[in-house]
């Protein structure tokens, strides 16, 4: 976590072909993809393809699953616990 109380940052690094589910967070978050490619899936079955340089928003109380595809994927997710 950065040395500021307003928000936290989560680093995600997934090897090729792996997935990681994040439970709902009480507040909104924004993620920046820093390497690789893959997808983000929401519980509503919506899916977004992601690659290096992409930025995406996750609303409060939303479970997501991050999936790497043909290359490892890395991203940072900044969030606020409301």
Coordinates of N, CA and C in Angstrom, one line a residue:
X1 N 0.8 -1.2 0.0 CA 0.0 0.0 0.0 C 0.9 1.3 0.0
X2 N 0.4 2.3 -0.7 CA 1.2 3.5 -0.7 C 1.0 4.2 0.7
X3 N 1.9 5.1 1.0 CA 1.8 5.7 2.4 C 0.8 6.8 2.5
X4 N -0.4 6.6 1.9 CA -1.5 7.5 2.0 C -2.8 6.8 2.4
X5 N -3.6 7.3 3.3 CA -4.7 6.6 3.9 C -5.9 6.6 2.9
X6 N -5.9 7.4 1.9 CA -7.1 7.6 1.1 C -7.5 6.3 0.2
X7 N -6.4 5.6 -0.2 CA -6.7 4.4 -1.1 C -5.6 3.4 -0.9
X8 N -5.9 2.2 -1.4 CA -4.9 1.1 -1.4 C -4.6 0.7 -2.9
X9 N -3.5 0.0 -3.1 CA -3.1 -0.5 -4.4 C -2.8 -2.0 -4.3
X10 N -3.5 -2.7 -5.2 CA -3.3 -4.2 -5.3 C -2.5 -4.5 -6.6
X11 N -1.4 -5.2 -6.4 CA -0.6 -5.6 -7.6 C -1.1 -7.1 -8.0
X12 N -1.4 -7.3 -9.3 CA -1.8 -8.6 -9.8 C -0.8 -9.0 -10.9
X13 N -0.2 -10.2 -10.7 CA 0.6 -10.8 -11.7 C 0.2 -12.2 -11.9
X14 N -0.3 -12.5 -13.1 CA -0.8 -13.9 -13.4 C 0.0 -14.5 -14.5
X15 N 0.5 -15.7 -14.3 CA 1.2 -16.4 -15.4 C 0.2 -16.8 -16.5
X16 N 0.8 -17.1 -17.7 CA 0.0 -17.4 -18.9 C -1.1 -18.5 -18.5
X17 N -2.3 -18.2 -18.9 CA -3.4 -19.2 -18.8 C -4.0 -19.3 -17.4
X18 N -3.6 -18.4 -16.5 CA -4.1 -18.4 -15.1 C -5.3 -17.4 -14.9
X19 N -6.0 -17.6 -13.8 CA -7.1 -16.7 -13.5 C -7.1 -16.4 -12.0
X20 N -7.7 -15.3 -11.6 CA -7.7 -14.9 -10.2 C -9.0 -14.1 -10.0
X21 N -9.8 -14.5 -9.1 CA -11.1 -13.9 -8.8 C -10.9 -13.0 -7.6
X22 N -11.4 -11.7 -7.7 CA -11.4 -10.8 -6.6 C -12.8 -10.6 -6.1
X23 N -13.0 -10.7 -4.8 CA -14.3 -10.6 -4.2 C -14.7 -9.1 -4.3
X24 N -16.0 -8.8 -4.1 CA -16.5 -7.4 -4.2 C -15.7 -6.5 -3.1
X25 N -15.5 -5.3 -3.5 CA -14.9 -4.3 -2.6 C -15.9 -3.2 -2.4
X26 N -16.0 -2.7 -1.2 CA -17.0 -1.7 -0.8 C -17.0 -0.4 -1.6
X27 N -15.9 -0.1 -2.2 CA -15.8 1.1 -2.9 C -15.3 0.9 -4.4
X28 N -15.3 2.0 -5.2 CA -14.9 1.8 -6.6 C -13.4 1.6 -6.7
X29 N -13.0 1.1 -7.9 CA -11.6 1.0 -8.2 C -11.3 1.2 -9.6
X30 N -10.0 1.4 -9.9 CA -9.5 1.6 -11.3 C -8.2 0.8 -11.4
X31 N -8.1 0.1 -12.6 CA -7.0 -0.7 -12.8 C -6.2 -0.3 -14.0
X32 N -4.9 -0.4 -14.0 CA -4.0 -0.1 -15.1 C -3.2 -1.3 -15.4
X33 N -3.3 -1.8 -16.7 CA -2.6 -3.0 -17.1 C -1.2 -2.6 -17.5
X34 N -0.2 -3.1 -16.9 CA 1.1 -2.8 -17.1 C 1.9 -3.8 -18.0
X35 N 1.3 -4.9 -18.3 CA 2.0 -5.9 -19.1 C 1.1 -7.0 -19.5
X36 N 1.4 -7.6 -20.7 CA 0.6 -8.8 -21.1 C -0.7 -8.5 -21.7
X37 N -1.5 -9.5 -21.7 CA -2.9 -9.4 -22.2 C -3.8 -10.5 -21.6
X38 N -5.1 -10.3 -21.7 CA -6.0 -11.2 -21.1 C -7.4 -10.6 -21.1
X39 N -8.2 -10.9 -20.1 CA -9.6 -10.4 -20.0 C -10.0 -10.2 -18.6
X40 N -11.0 -9.4 -18.4 CA -11.7 -9.2 -17.1 C -13.1 -9.6 -17.3
X41 N -13.6 -10.5 -16.3 CA -15.0 -10.9 -16.4 C -15.7 -10.5 -15.2
X42 N -16.9 -10.0 -15.4 CA -17.8 -9.6 -14.3 C -18.8 -10.7 -14.0
X43 N -19.4 -10.7 -12.8 CA -20.3 -11.7 -12.4 C -21.5 -11.7 -13.4
X44 N -21.8 -10.6 -14.0 CA -22.9 -10.5 -14.9 C -22.6 -11.1 -16.3
X45 N -21.5 -11.8 -16.4 CA -21.1 -12.5 -17.6 C -20.5 -11.5 -18.6
X46 N -20.4 -10.2 -18.3 CA -19.8 -9.3 -19.2 C -18.3 -9.6 -19.2
X47 N -17.6 -9.3 -20.3 CA -16.2 -9.6 -20.4 C -15.5 -8.4 -21.2
X48 N -14.3 -8.1 -20.8 CA -13.5 -7.0 -21.4 C -12.1 -7.5 -21.7
X49 N -11.7 -7.5 -23.0 CA -10.3 -7.8 -23.3 C -9.4 -6.7 -22.9
X50 N -8.3 -7.1 -22.3 CA -7.3 -6.1 -21.8 C -5.9 -6.4 -22.3
X51 N -5.1 -5.3 -22.4 CA -3.7 -5.5 -22.8 C -2.9 -4.3 -22.3
X52 N -1.6 -4.4 -22.3 CA -0.7 -3.4 -21.8 C -1.2 -2.0 -22.2
X53 N -1.3 -1.1 -21.2 CA -1.7 0.3 -21.5 C -3.1 0.6 -21.2
X54 N -4.0 -0.5 -21.1 CA -5.4 -0.3 -20.9 C -5.7 0.1 -19.4
X55 N -6.8 0.9 -19.3 CA -7.2 1.3 -18.0 C -8.7 0.9 -17.9
X56 N -9.2 0.3 -16.8 CA -10.6 0.0 -16.7 C -11.1 0.3 -15.3
X57 N -12.4 0.6 -15.2 CA -13.1 1.0 -13.9 C -13.9 -0.2 -13.4
X58 N -13.9 -0.4 -12.1 CA -14.7 -1.5 -11.5 C -15.6 -0.8 -10.4
X59 N -16.9 -0.9 -10.6 CA -17.8 -0.3 -9.7 C -17.7 -1.0 -8.3
X60 N -18.2 -0.3 -7.3 CA -18.3 -0.8 -5.9 C -19.1 -2.1 -5.9
X61 N -18.8 -3.0 -5.0 CA -19.5 -4.2 -4.8 C -19.6 -5.1 -6.0
X62 N -18.5 -5.1 -6.8 CA -18.5 -5.9 -8.0 C -17.4 -6.9 -8.0
X63 N -17.8 -8.2 -8.1 CA -16.8 -9.3 -8.2 C -16.2 -9.3 -9.6
X64 N -14.9 -9.5 -9.7 CA -14.3 -9.6 -11.1 C -13.3 -10.8 -11.1
X65 N -13.1 -11.4 -12.3 CA -12.1 -12.4 -12.5 C -11.2 -11.9 -13.6
X66 N -9.9 -11.9 -13.3 CA -8.9 -11.5 -14.2 C -8.3 -12.8 -14.8
X67 N -8.2 -12.8 -16.1 CA -7.7 -14.0 -16.8 C -6.5 -13.6 -17.7
X68 N -5.4 -14.3 -17.6 CA -4.3 -14.1 -18.6 C -4.6 -15.0 -19.8
X69 N -4.1 -14.5 -21.0 CA -4.3 -15.4 -22.2 C -3.0 -16.0 -22.6
X70 N -2.5 -15.6 -23.8 CA -1.3 -16.2 -24.3 C 0.0 -15.7 -23.8
X71 N -0.1 -14.8 -22.8 CA 1.1 -14.2 -22.2 C 0.7 -13.8 -20.8
X72 N 1.7 -13.8 -19.9 CA 1.3 -13.3 -18.5 C 0.7 -11.9 -18.5
X73 N -0.1 -11.6 -17.5 CA -0.7 -10.3 -17.4 C -0.3 -9.7 -16.1
X74 N 0.0 -8.4 -16.1 CA 0.2 -7.7 -14.8 C -0.6 -6.4 -14.8
X75 N -1.1 -6.1 -13.6 CA -1.9 -4.8 -13.5 C -1.8 -4.3 -12.1
X76 N -2.2 -3.1 -11.9 CA -2.3 -2.5 -10.6 C -3.7 -2.0 -10.4
X77 N -4.3 -2.3 -9.3 CA -5.7 -1.9 -9.0 C -5.8 -1.0 -7.8
X78 N -6.1 0.3 -8.0 CA -6.2 1.2 -6.9 C -7.7 1.3 -6.5
X79 N -7.9 1.2 -5.2 CA -9.3 1.1 -4.7 C -9.5 1.9 -3.4
X80 N -10.7 2.2 -3.1 CA -11.1 2.9 -1.9 C -12.1 2.0 -1.2
X81 N -11.9 1.7 0.1 CA -12.9 1.0 0.9 C -13.9 2.0 1.5
X82 N -15.0 2.1 0.9 CA -16.0 3.2 1.3 C -16.6 2.9 2.7

